Amino acid sequence: MIPANDLRRQFELHASEYEEKAVQVLRSGWYILGNEVKAFEQEFAAYTGAKHCVGLASGLDALILAFRLLNIGEGDEVIVCANAYIACVMGITVNGAAPVFVEPDRHDNIDADKIESVITPRTKAILAVHLFGQSCDMDKIMEIARRHDLRVVEDCAQSHGTMWKGKQTGTFGDIGCFSFYPTKNLGGFGDGGCLTTDDDAIAARCRTLRNYGSDRKYHFDEVGMNSRLDEMQAGLLRVKLTHLDEFSEERRRIARRYLDGIRNEHITLPDVRPGVVSTWHQFVIHTAHRDQLKAYLLENGVGSEIHYPIPPHLSDAYRHLGYHEGDYPITEQAAKEVLSLPMFNGMTEAEIDRVIEVVNGFKA
Ligand SMILES: *Cc1c(COP(=O)(O)O)cnc(C)c1O
């Protein structure tokens, strides 16, 4: 069986380095907000090109804090792609703001040409979600934001290291939000996340908010959260960060093999936006025969995943927003057509060959 993802492979590529770091953190006697977090924040900021990085407990917390830090809440609207992961929408609604959905383009990310038509006097921000290791069109998004005086938050949970015209995602908008959930391209060995920004005041307030609103012991400036990246995750992420570029290169190689090798009239291959250097968080194909293809792959020992089967506007969690089937037809069709093929670090050549062979043998 070739799984859709196998996290052990990635661990095994550098197992002794992680084991050494884990023992070092265990023996340090310091487990929250110590030197590992400080060092990781500096190293990740330097890697992305952002001025500040603030370690947090998850990607969802980064999104929740991002809108709070921009003072976006009750009565405000945030524009987001309709085919987003549900956490993107939760980051908006937890703050009391309303999501305003925009359909994706053929690169599976927000269609920037459709953003201006949904701007209202209540619109405060655009959440640019860089899905599947690609990047949104950040030229158009930043230009629209400047013209309408909107803030821009980037969701980079699937785009660590992804480049838009030579600059990394997470460095265009006011705030970049990252997740280090284990399956992400820079994944930890548990939960984790961070926020990047060039704004000194936003970074300082974020450091306070992640720690109960406290900047000094037992002094509380405002009601905050407990959302801290822990020392173990930070230490292990520091190790993994030194290998992130080689991991991205490996994913690009797998993607090239798929793009060159897969030929099937029923399958549309992913189309990377010109100007993007993708890090291939997922290799997402479209097919009118998705469920049939998924079952056929499984019968032939190839795993796959669906990102995502239910768009947020049709999720039970957002029934109260009053959306209906048919409101976002492109997104709804994608939810029925998308399938993610195996894509993970440590895949063997034989596995890549086998995936191509099985996919090419599919008959609808
Ligand atoms: C994973 C993910 C999140 C949430 O990150 P967590 O660390 O799991 O909270 C948010 N947005 C996108 C696009 C994601 O893929």
mmCIF file of C-alpha atoms and ligand atoms in Angstrom:
data_model
loop_
_atom_site.group_PDB
_atom_site.id
_atom_site.type_symbol
_atom_site.label_atom_id
_atom_site.label_comp_id
_atom_site.label_asym_id
_atom_site.label_seq_id
_atom_site.Cartn_x
_atom_site.Cartn_y
_atom_site.Cartn_z
ATOM 1 C CA MET A 1 0.000 0.000 0.000
ATOM 2 C CA ILE A 2 1.298 3.458 -0.930
ATOM 3 C CA PRO A 3 -0.265 5.842 1.605
ATOM 4 C CA ALA A 4 -1.369 9.398 0.782
ATOM 5 C CA ASN A 5 1.138 10.495 3.420
ATOM 6 C CA ASP A 6 3.533 8.738 5.807
ATOM 7 C CA LEU A 7 5.107 10.965 8.446
ATOM 8 C CA ARG A 8 7.528 8.284 9.636
ATOM 9 C CA ARG A 9 9.487 8.509 6.374
ATOM 10 C CA GLN A 10 10.283 12.163 6.944
ATOM 11 C CA PHE A 11 11.284 11.495 10.544
ATOM 12 C CA GLU A 12 13.551 8.645 9.497
ATOM 13 C CA LEU A 13 15.428 10.817 6.989
ATOM 14 C CA HIS A 14 16.999 12.715 9.940
ATOM 15 C CA ALA A 15 16.013 10.595 12.963
ATOM 16 C CA SER A 16 19.234 10.944 14.969
ATOM 17 C CA GLU A 17 19.129 14.764 14.743
ATOM 18 C CA TYR A 18 15.587 14.880 16.169
ATOM 19 C CA GLU A 19 16.416 12.338 18.861
ATOM 20 C CA GLU A 20 19.462 14.310 19.947
ATOM 21 C CA LYS A 21 17.452 17.561 20.122
ATOM 22 C CA ALA A 22 14.587 15.903 22.029
ATOM 23 C CA VAL A 23 16.948 14.595 24.700
ATOM 24 C CA GLN A 24 18.627 18.005 24.917
ATOM 25 C CA VAL A 25 15.256 19.718 25.539
ATOM 26 C CA LEU A 26 14.170 17.051 28.053
ATOM 27 C CA ARG A 27 17.397 17.498 30.018
ATOM 28 C CA SER A 28 17.252 21.312 29.901
ATOM 29 C CA GLY A 29 14.586 21.571 32.612
ATOM 30 C CA TRP A 30 12.919 24.465 30.706
ATOM 31 C CA TYR A 31 9.845 23.625 28.603
ATOM 32 C CA ILE A 32 7.835 26.777 27.813
ATOM 33 C CA LEU A 33 9.064 30.110 26.359
ATOM 34 C CA GLY A 34 12.784 29.487 26.574
ATOM 35 C CA ASN A 35 15.823 29.573 24.329
ATOM 36 C CA GLU A 36 14.532 27.091 21.739
ATOM 37 C CA VAL A 37 11.448 29.218 21.009
ATOM 38 C CA LYS A 38 13.544 32.387 20.910
ATOM 39 C CA ALA A 39 16.045 30.797 18.520
ATOM 40 C CA PHE A 40 13.325 29.291 16.322
ATOM 41 C CA GLU A 41 11.549 32.643 16.060
ATOM 42 C CA GLN A 42 14.775 34.316 14.911
ATOM 43 C CA GLU A 43 15.640 31.531 12.484
ATOM 44 C CA PHE A 44 12.148 31.336 10.957
ATOM 45 C CA ALA A 45 11.922 35.127 10.617
ATOM 46 C CA ALA A 46 15.294 35.087 8.833
ATOM 47 C CA TYR A 47 14.166 32.186 6.633
ATOM 48 C CA THR A 48 10.969 33.900 5.488
ATOM 49 C CA GLY A 49 12.410 37.398 5.305
ATOM 50 C CA ALA A 50 9.902 38.802 7.826
ATOM 51 C CA LYS A 51 11.129 41.123 10.601
ATOM 52 C CA HIS A 52 9.349 39.231 13.412
ATOM 53 C CA CYS A 53 8.130 35.712 14.073
ATOM 54 C CA VAL A 54 6.034 34.928 17.165
ATOM 55 C CA GLY A 55 5.647 31.245 18.100
ATOM 56 C CA LEU A 56 2.090 30.125 18.897
ATOM 57 C CA ALA A 57 0.217 26.934 19.774
ATOM 58 C CA SER A 58 -1.432 26.357 16.365
ATOM 59 C CA GLY A 59 -2.239 27.774 12.953
ATOM 60 C CA LEU A 60 -5.833 28.449 13.999
ATOM 61 C CA ASP A 61 -4.583 30.490 16.958
ATOM 62 C CA ALA A 62 -2.361 32.471 14.568
ATOM 63 C CA LEU A 63 -5.417 33.333 12.452
ATOM 64 C CA ILE A 64 -7.573 34.188 15.488
ATOM 65 C CA LEU A 65 -4.828 36.421 16.880
ATOM 66 C CA ALA A 66 -4.094 38.020 13.493
ATOM 67 C CA PHE A 67 -7.591 39.494 13.166
ATOM 68 C CA ARG A 68 -7.654 40.474 16.827
ATOM 69 C CA LEU A 69 -4.291 42.239 16.439
ATOM 70 C CA LEU A 70 -5.706 44.176 13.473
ATOM 71 C CA ASN A 71 -8.759 45.105 15.593
ATOM 72 C CA ILE A 72 -11.121 43.319 13.204
ATOM 73 C CA GLY A 73 -14.301 41.978 14.818
ATOM 74 C CA GLU A 74 -18.047 42.531 15.226
ATOM 75 C CA GLY A 75 -19.591 44.279 12.204
ATOM 76 C CA ASP A 76 -16.511 43.803 9.995
ATOM 77 C CA GLU A 77 -16.165 41.687 6.857
ATOM 78 C CA VAL A 78 -13.141 39.679 5.715
ATOM 79 C CA ILE A 79 -12.790 38.389 2.141
ATOM 80 C CA VAL A 80 -11.631 34.766 1.842
ATOM 81 C CA CYS A 81 -11.670 32.087 -0.874
ATOM 82 C CA ALA A 82 -14.767 29.877 -0.756
ATOM 83 C CA ASN A 83 -12.682 26.686 -1.115
ATOM 84 C CA ALA A 84 -10.606 27.452 2.008
ATOM 85 C CA TYR A 85 -9.941 25.045 4.843
ATOM 86 C CA ILE A 86 -12.523 25.617 7.561
ATOM 87 C CA ALA A 87 -9.941 26.920 10.067
ATOM 88 C CA CYS A 88 -9.423 29.963 7.808
ATOM 89 C CA VAL A 89 -13.077 30.878 8.253
ATOM 90 C CA MET A 90 -13.014 30.113 11.982
ATOM 91 C CA GLY A 91 -10.133 32.558 12.437
ATOM 92 C CA ILE A 92 -12.471 35.244 11.089
ATOM 93 C CA THR A 93 -15.708 34.271 12.856
ATOM 94 C CA VAL A 94 -14.210 33.613 16.307
ATOM 95 C CA ASN A 95 -13.503 37.361 16.348
ATOM 96 C CA GLY A 96 -17.134 38.149 15.499
ATOM 97 C CA ALA A 97 -16.339 39.234 11.925
ATOM 98 C CA ALA A 98 -18.156 37.847 8.874
ATOM 99 C CA PRO A 99 -16.508 35.898 6.038
ATOM 100 C CA VAL A 100 -17.262 37.045 2.490
ATOM 101 C CA PHE A 101 -16.477 34.278 0.034
ATOM 102 C CA VAL A 102 -14.840 34.532 -3.387
ATOM 103 C CA GLU A 103 -14.558 31.645 -5.859
ATOM 104 C CA PRO A 104 -11.151 30.108 -6.731
ATOM 105 C CA ASP A 105 -9.489 30.395 -10.139
ATOM 106 C CA ARG A 106 -7.991 27.512 -12.138
ATOM 107 C CA HIS A 107 -4.939 27.508 -9.862
ATOM 108 C CA ASP A 108 -7.192 26.406 -6.941
ATOM 109 C CA ASN A 109 -6.690 29.713 -5.070
ATOM 110 C CA ILE A 110 -8.726 32.907 -4.724
ATOM 111 C CA ASP A 111 -9.670 34.523 -8.032
ATOM 112 C CA ALA A 112 -8.260 38.006 -7.399
ATOM 113 C CA ASP A 113 -10.278 39.424 -10.313
ATOM 114 C CA LYS A 114 -13.476 38.708 -8.346
ATOM 115 C CA ILE A 115 -12.401 40.415 -5.105
ATOM 116 C CA GLU A 116 -13.368 44.012 -5.869
ATOM 117 C CA SER A 117 -16.992 43.168 -6.687
ATOM 118 C CA VAL A 118 -17.591 41.947 -3.095
ATOM 119 C CA ILE A 119 -15.971 44.893 -1.256
ATOM 120 C CA THR A 120 -18.458 46.838 0.906
ATOM 121 C CA PRO A 121 -18.050 49.695 3.430
ATOM 122 C CA ARG A 122 -17.708 46.946 6.096
ATOM 123 C CA THR A 123 -14.801 45.172 4.392
ATOM 124 C CA LYS A 124 -11.689 45.418 6.566
ATOM 125 C CA ALA A 125 -9.330 42.758 5.250
ATOM 126 C CA ILE A 126 -8.487 40.101 2.686
ATOM 127 C CA LEU A 127 -7.379 36.689 3.976
ATOM 128 C CA ALA A 128 -5.097 35.331 1.252
ATOM 129 C CA VAL A 129 -5.001 31.560 1.765
ATOM 130 C CA HIS A 130 -2.118 29.972 -0.142
ATOM 131 C CA LEU A 131 -3.585 26.510 -0.690
ATOM 132 C CA PHE A 132 -1.692 23.343 -1.668
ATOM 133 C CA GLY A 133 1.799 24.927 -1.633
ATOM 134 C CA GLN A 134 0.858 27.501 -4.285
ATOM 135 C CA SER A 135 0.571 31.250 -3.818
ATOM 136 C CA CYS A 136 -2.305 33.640 -4.462
ATOM 137 C CA ASP A 137 -1.674 36.444 -6.950
ATOM 138 C CA MET A 138 -0.130 38.771 -4.370
ATOM 139 C CA ASP A 139 0.453 41.595 -6.876
ATOM 140 C CA LYS A 140 -3.263 41.937 -7.548
ATOM 141 C CA ILE A 141 -4.274 41.371 -3.920
ATOM 142 C CA MET A 142 -1.857 43.974 -2.520
ATOM 143 C CA GLU A 143 -2.891 46.461 -5.197
ATOM 144 C CA ILE A 144 -6.607 46.018 -4.378
ATOM 145 C CA ALA A 145 -5.847 46.293 -0.657
ATOM 146 C CA ARG A 146 -3.928 49.541 -1.147
ATOM 147 C CA ARG A 147 -6.664 51.044 -3.312
ATOM 148 C CA HIS A 148 -9.426 50.218 -0.797
ATOM 149 C CA ASP A 149 -7.352 50.659 2.385
ATOM 150 C CA LEU A 150 -7.759 47.016 3.462
ATOM 151 C CA ARG A 151 -5.489 44.928 5.663
ATOM 152 C CA VAL A 152 -4.061 41.678 4.270
ATOM 153 C CA VAL A 153 -3.557 38.505 6.308
ATOM 154 C CA GLU A 154 -1.858 35.558 4.620
ATOM 155 C CA ASP A 155 -2.641 31.976 5.622
ATOM 156 C CA CYS A 156 0.620 30.156 4.955
ATOM 157 C CA ALA A 157 -0.281 26.892 6.708
ATOM 158 C CA GLN A 158 0.269 25.111 3.375
ATOM 159 C CA SER A 159 2.954 27.348 1.869
ATOM 160 C CA HIS A 160 6.124 27.318 4.015
ATOM 161 C CA GLY A 161 8.875 28.468 1.673
ATOM 162 C CA THR A 162 6.567 29.100 -1.312
ATOM 163 C CA MET A 163 7.722 32.024 -3.466
ATOM 164 C CA TRP A 164 5.660 34.625 -5.308
ATOM 165 C CA LYS A 165 7.983 36.401 -7.767
ATOM 166 C CA GLY A 166 11.059 35.718 -5.644
ATOM 167 C CA LYS A 167 9.579 36.706 -2.260
ATOM 168 C CA GLN A 168 8.153 34.299 0.291
ATOM 169 C CA THR A 169 4.493 33.977 1.173
ATOM 170 C CA GLY A 170 3.840 35.472 4.608
ATOM 171 C CA THR A 171 5.842 38.632 3.847
ATOM 172 C CA PHE A 172 3.396 40.535 1.605
ATOM 173 C CA GLY A 173 0.510 41.338 3.930
ATOM 174 C CA ASP A 174 0.303 42.833 7.421
ATOM 175 C CA ILE A 175 0.521 39.390 9.043
ATOM 176 C CA GLY A 176 1.448 35.873 7.902
ATOM 177 C CA CYS A 177 -0.067 32.891 9.745
ATOM 178 C CA PHE A 178 1.710 29.530 9.787
ATOM 179 C CA SER A 179 0.778 26.102 11.150
ATOM 180 C CA PHE A 180 3.296 23.460 12.195
ATOM 181 C CA TYR A 181 0.719 20.660 12.396
ATOM 182 C CA PRO A 182 2.627 17.433 11.640
ATOM 183 C CA THR A 183 1.390 17.031 8.037
ATOM 184 C CA LYS A 184 2.380 20.568 6.995
ATOM 185 C CA ASN A 185 5.517 21.051 4.902
ATOM 186 C CA LEU A 186 7.282 22.354 8.022
ATOM 187 C CA GLY A 187 5.494 20.085 10.478
ATOM 188 C CA GLY A 188 6.328 19.519 14.124
ATOM 189 C CA PHE A 189 5.781 16.444 16.253
ATOM 190 C CA GLY A 190 2.614 17.819 17.797
ATOM 191 C CA ASP A 191 0.718 21.093 17.420
ATOM 192 C CA GLY A 192 2.355 24.450 16.760
ATOM 193 C CA GLY A 193 2.061 27.646 14.767
ATOM 194 C CA CYS A 194 3.417 31.150 14.407
ATOM 195 C CA LEU A 195 2.695 34.574 13.037
ATOM 196 C CA THR A 196 5.094 36.695 10.982
ATOM 197 C CA THR A 197 4.995 40.488 10.658
ATOM 198 C CA ASP A 198 7.215 43.484 9.963
ATOM 199 C CA ASP A 199 5.233 45.582 12.458
ATOM 200 C CA ASP A 200 6.988 46.002 15.838
ATOM 201 C CA ALA A 201 3.788 46.878 17.725
ATOM 202 C CA ILE A 202 1.835 43.911 16.326
ATOM 203 C CA ALA A 203 4.657 41.525 17.246
ATOM 204 C CA ALA A 204 4.956 42.935 20.770
ATOM 205 C CA ARG A 205 1.203 42.758 21.418
ATOM 206 C CA CYS A 206 1.111 39.214 20.021
ATOM 207 C CA ARG A 207 3.818 38.131 22.484
ATOM 208 C CA THR A 208 1.643 39.515 25.267
ATOM 209 C CA LEU A 209 -1.633 38.027 23.996
ATOM 210 C CA ARG A 210 -0.177 34.511 23.631
ATOM 211 C CA ASN A 211 0.716 34.550 27.322
ATOM 212 C CA TYR A 212 -2.554 35.618 29.071
ATOM 213 C CA GLY A 213 -1.984 39.240 28.065
ATOM 214 C CA SER A 214 1.105 39.415 30.262
ATOM 215 C CA ASP A 215 4.384 41.069 29.371
ATOM 216 C CA ARG A 216 5.791 40.828 32.903
ATOM 217 C CA LYS A 217 5.056 38.103 35.450
ATOM 218 C CA TYR A 218 1.656 38.678 37.145
ATOM 219 C CA HIS A 219 0.990 41.929 35.242
ATOM 220 C CA PHE A 220 -1.839 41.608 32.729
ATOM 221 C CA ASP A 221 -2.414 44.307 30.091
ATOM 222 C CA GLU A 222 -5.509 42.707 28.540
ATOM 223 C CA VAL A 223 -7.383 39.412 28.463
ATOM 224 C CA GLY A 224 -5.190 37.093 26.437
ATOM 225 C CA MET A 225 -4.862 33.429 25.515
ATOM 226 C CA ASN A 226 -2.579 30.569 26.381
ATOM 227 C CA SER A 227 -1.130 29.984 22.936
ATOM 228 C CA ARG A 228 2.559 29.249 23.229
ATOM 229 C CA LEU A 229 4.806 27.184 20.996
ATOM 230 C CA ASP A 230 6.555 24.830 23.431
ATOM 231 C CA GLU A 231 10.288 24.263 23.713
ATOM 232 C CA MET A 232 10.139 20.668 22.427
ATOM 233 C CA GLN A 233 8.300 21.639 19.234
ATOM 234 C CA ALA A 234 10.497 24.709 18.731
ATOM 235 C CA GLY A 235 13.673 22.640 19.134
ATOM 236 C CA LEU A 236 12.474 19.948 16.726
ATOM 237 C CA LEU A 237 11.257 22.581 14.241
ATOM 238 C CA ARG A 238 14.702 24.193 14.331
ATOM 239 C CA VAL A 239 16.154 20.873 13.200
ATOM 240 C CA LYS A 240 13.534 20.462 10.485
ATOM 241 C CA LEU A 241 13.922 24.035 9.250
ATOM 242 C CA THR A 242 17.533 23.263 8.295
ATOM 243 C CA HIS A 243 16.104 20.617 5.927
ATOM 244 C CA LEU A 244 13.048 22.513 4.645
ATOM 245 C CA ASP A 245 14.611 23.559 1.341
ATOM 246 C CA GLU A 246 15.701 19.990 0.599
ATOM 247 C CA PHE A 247 12.174 18.787 1.488
ATOM 248 C CA SER A 248 10.628 21.379 -0.853
ATOM 249 C CA GLU A 249 13.012 20.355 -3.636
ATOM 250 C CA GLU A 250 12.065 16.705 -3.138
ATOM 251 C CA ARG A 251 8.354 17.605 -3.378
ATOM 252 C CA ARG A 252 8.995 19.584 -6.568
ATOM 253 C CA ARG A 253 10.778 16.545 -8.016
ATOM 254 C CA ILE A 254 7.841 14.250 -7.181
ATOM 255 C CA ALA A 255 5.430 16.808 -8.686
ATOM 256 C CA ARG A 256 7.517 17.022 -11.888
ATOM 257 C CA ARG A 257 7.483 13.223 -12.185
ATOM 258 C CA TYR A 258 3.678 13.246 -11.840
ATOM 259 C CA LEU A 259 3.248 16.149 -14.281
ATOM 260 C CA ASP A 260 5.506 14.466 -16.854
ATOM 261 C CA GLY A 261 4.189 10.949 -16.315
ATOM 262 C CA ILE A 262 0.450 11.181 -15.741
ATOM 263 C CA ARG A 263 -1.556 11.039 -18.949
ATOM 264 C CA ASN A 264 -5.246 10.227 -18.563
ATOM 265 C CA GLU A 265 -8.089 11.863 -20.477
ATOM 266 C CA HIS A 266 -10.261 11.867 -17.330
ATOM 267 C CA ILE A 267 -7.752 13.782 -15.222
ATOM 268 C CA THR A 268 -6.844 17.467 -15.142
ATOM 269 C CA LEU A 269 -3.400 18.034 -13.640
ATOM 270 C CA PRO A 270 -2.645 20.927 -11.262
ATOM 271 C CA ASP A 271 -1.772 24.213 -12.946
ATOM 272 C CA VAL A 272 0.776 26.362 -11.109
ATOM 273 C CA ARG A 273 0.210 30.114 -11.411
ATOM 274 C CA PRO A 274 2.976 31.810 -13.435
ATOM 275 C CA GLY A 275 5.270 33.603 -10.940
ATOM 276 C CA VAL A 276 4.887 30.955 -8.233
ATOM 277 C CA VAL A 277 7.549 28.518 -7.056
ATOM 278 C CA SER A 278 5.259 25.926 -5.454
ATOM 279 C CA THR A 279 6.280 23.766 -2.507
ATOM 280 C CA TRP A 280 3.582 21.196 -3.402
ATOM 281 C CA HIS A 281 1.913 20.756 -0.029
ATOM 282 C CA GLN A 282 -0.599 18.679 -1.984
ATOM 283 C CA PHE A 283 -0.711 17.406 -5.566
ATOM 284 C CA VAL A 284 -4.381 18.063 -6.360
ATOM 285 C CA ILE A 285 -5.951 16.714 -9.544
ATOM 286 C CA HIS A 286 -9.491 17.325 -10.800
ATOM 287 C CA THR A 287 -11.691 14.611 -12.293
ATOM 288 C CA ALA A 288 -15.398 14.268 -13.003
ATOM 289 C CA HIS A 289 -15.080 10.667 -11.750
ATOM 290 C CA ARG A 290 -13.493 11.451 -8.376
ATOM 291 C CA ASP A 291 -15.179 8.882 -6.130
ATOM 292 C CA GLN A 292 -14.706 6.161 -8.742
ATOM 293 C CA LEU A 293 -11.021 7.081 -9.142
ATOM 294 C CA LYS A 294 -10.471 7.134 -5.373
ATOM 295 C CA ALA A 295 -11.998 3.640 -5.012
ATOM 296 C CA TYR A 296 -9.987 2.342 -7.986
ATOM 297 C CA LEU A 297 -6.739 3.736 -6.529
ATOM 298 C CA LEU A 298 -7.464 2.076 -3.193
ATOM 299 C CA GLU A 299 -8.152 -1.281 -4.895
ATOM 300 C CA ASN A 300 -4.763 -0.927 -6.543
ATOM 301 C CA GLY A 301 -2.915 -0.042 -3.350
ATOM 302 C CA VAL A 302 -2.691 3.737 -3.761
ATOM 303 C CA GLY A 303 -4.010 6.034 -1.017
ATOM 304 C CA SER A 304 -5.478 9.479 -1.695
ATOM 305 C CA GLU A 305 -7.237 12.290 0.168
ATOM 306 C CA ILE A 306 -9.893 14.906 -0.589
ATOM 307 C CA HIS A 307 -9.035 18.558 0.158
ATOM 308 C CA TYR A 308 -11.846 19.336 0.894
ATOM 309 C CA PRO A 309 -15.145 17.454 0.510
ATOM 310 C CA ILE A 310 -17.432 20.093 2.126
ATOM 311 C CA PRO A 311 -16.824 23.824 1.506
ATOM 312 C CA PRO A 312 -17.097 26.012 4.634
ATOM 313 C CA HIS A 313 -20.282 27.774 3.420
ATOM 314 C CA LEU A 314 -22.072 24.390 3.359
ATOM 315 C CA SER A 315 -20.585 23.107 6.616
ATOM 316 C CA ASP A 316 -22.925 22.449 9.575
ATOM 317 C CA ALA A 317 -20.685 24.759 11.602
ATOM 318 C CA TYR A 318 -21.814 27.679 9.408
ATOM 319 C CA ARG A 319 -25.453 26.735 8.798
ATOM 320 C CA HIS A 320 -26.443 29.918 10.669
ATOM 321 C CA LEU A 321 -24.838 32.038 7.919
ATOM 322 C CA GLY A 322 -27.693 30.907 5.659
ATOM 323 C CA TYR A 323 -25.784 29.796 2.551
ATOM 324 C CA HIS A 324 -27.229 27.236 0.142
ATOM 325 C CA GLU A 325 -25.984 24.715 -2.385
ATOM 326 C CA GLY A 326 -25.438 26.657 -5.614
ATOM 327 C CA ASP A 327 -24.142 29.841 -3.973
ATOM 328 C CA TYR A 328 -20.521 29.104 -4.999
ATOM 329 C CA PRO A 329 -20.758 26.705 -7.961
ATOM 330 C CA ILE A 330 -17.027 26.617 -8.829
ATOM 331 C CA THR A 331 -16.130 25.755 -5.231
ATOM 332 C CA GLU A 332 -18.919 23.202 -4.959
ATOM 333 C CA GLN A 333 -17.854 21.534 -8.190
ATOM 334 C CA ALA A 334 -14.224 21.445 -6.979
ATOM 335 C CA ALA A 335 -15.370 19.741 -3.756
ATOM 336 C CA LYS A 336 -16.772 16.944 -5.944
ATOM 337 C CA GLU A 337 -13.777 16.814 -8.332
ATOM 338 C CA VAL A 338 -10.567 17.213 -6.332
ATOM 339 C CA LEU A 339 -8.303 14.370 -5.287
ATOM 340 C CA SER A 340 -4.852 14.609 -3.685
ATOM 341 C CA LEU A 341 -2.348 11.976 -4.810
ATOM 342 C CA PRO A 342 0.412 10.625 -2.518
ATOM 343 C CA MET A 343 2.915 13.444 -1.861
ATOM 344 C CA PHE A 344 5.326 13.167 1.034
ATOM 345 C CA ASN A 345 9.017 13.331 1.789
ATOM 346 C CA GLY A 346 10.729 9.983 1.667
ATOM 347 C CA MET A 347 8.603 8.543 -1.194
ATOM 348 C CA THR A 348 10.588 5.999 -3.179
ATOM 349 C CA GLU A 349 11.086 6.084 -6.960
ATOM 350 C CA ALA A 350 9.224 2.779 -7.212
ATOM 351 C CA GLU A 351 6.261 4.294 -5.362
ATOM 352 C CA ILE A 352 6.178 7.339 -7.646
ATOM 353 C CA ASP A 353 6.331 5.050 -10.717
ATOM 354 C CA ARG A 354 3.551 2.876 -9.331
ATOM 355 C CA VAL A 355 1.252 5.862 -8.639
ATOM 356 C CA ILE A 356 1.758 7.082 -12.231
ATOM 357 C CA GLU A 357 1.152 3.607 -13.671
ATOM 358 C CA VAL A 358 -2.034 3.044 -11.640
ATOM 359 C CA VAL A 359 -3.439 6.513 -12.371
ATOM 360 C CA ASN A 360 -2.736 6.101 -16.104
ATOM 361 C CA GLY A 361 -4.601 2.780 -16.045
ATOM 362 C CA PHE A 362 -7.843 4.354 -14.761
ATOM 363 C CA LYS A 363 -10.859 3.939 -17.043
ATOM 364 C CA ALA A 364 -14.092 5.701 -16.181
HETATM 365 C C1 LIG B 1 -3.809 23.364 8.780
HETATM 366 C C2 LIG B 1 -4.388 24.630 8.366
HETATM 367 C C3 LIG B 1 -4.822 25.575 9.299
HETATM 368 C C4 LIG B 1 -4.903 25.300 10.763
HETATM 369 O O1 LIG B 1 -3.689 25.000 11.372
HETATM 370 P P1 LIG B 1 -3.698 24.204 12.777
HETATM 371 O O2 LIG B 1 -2.290 24.276 13.230
HETATM 372 O O3 LIG B 1 -4.148 22.807 12.478
HETATM 373 O O4 LIG B 1 -4.633 24.919 13.686
HETATM 374 C C5 LIG B 1 -5.261 26.805 8.830
HETATM 375 N N1 LIG B 1 -5.302 27.080 7.515
HETATM 376 C C6 LIG B 1 -4.914 26.189 6.577
HETATM 377 C C7 LIG B 1 -4.948 26.576 5.139
HETATM 378 C C8 LIG B 1 -4.466 24.929 6.972
HETATM 379 O O5 LIG B 1 -4.091 24.046 6.031
#
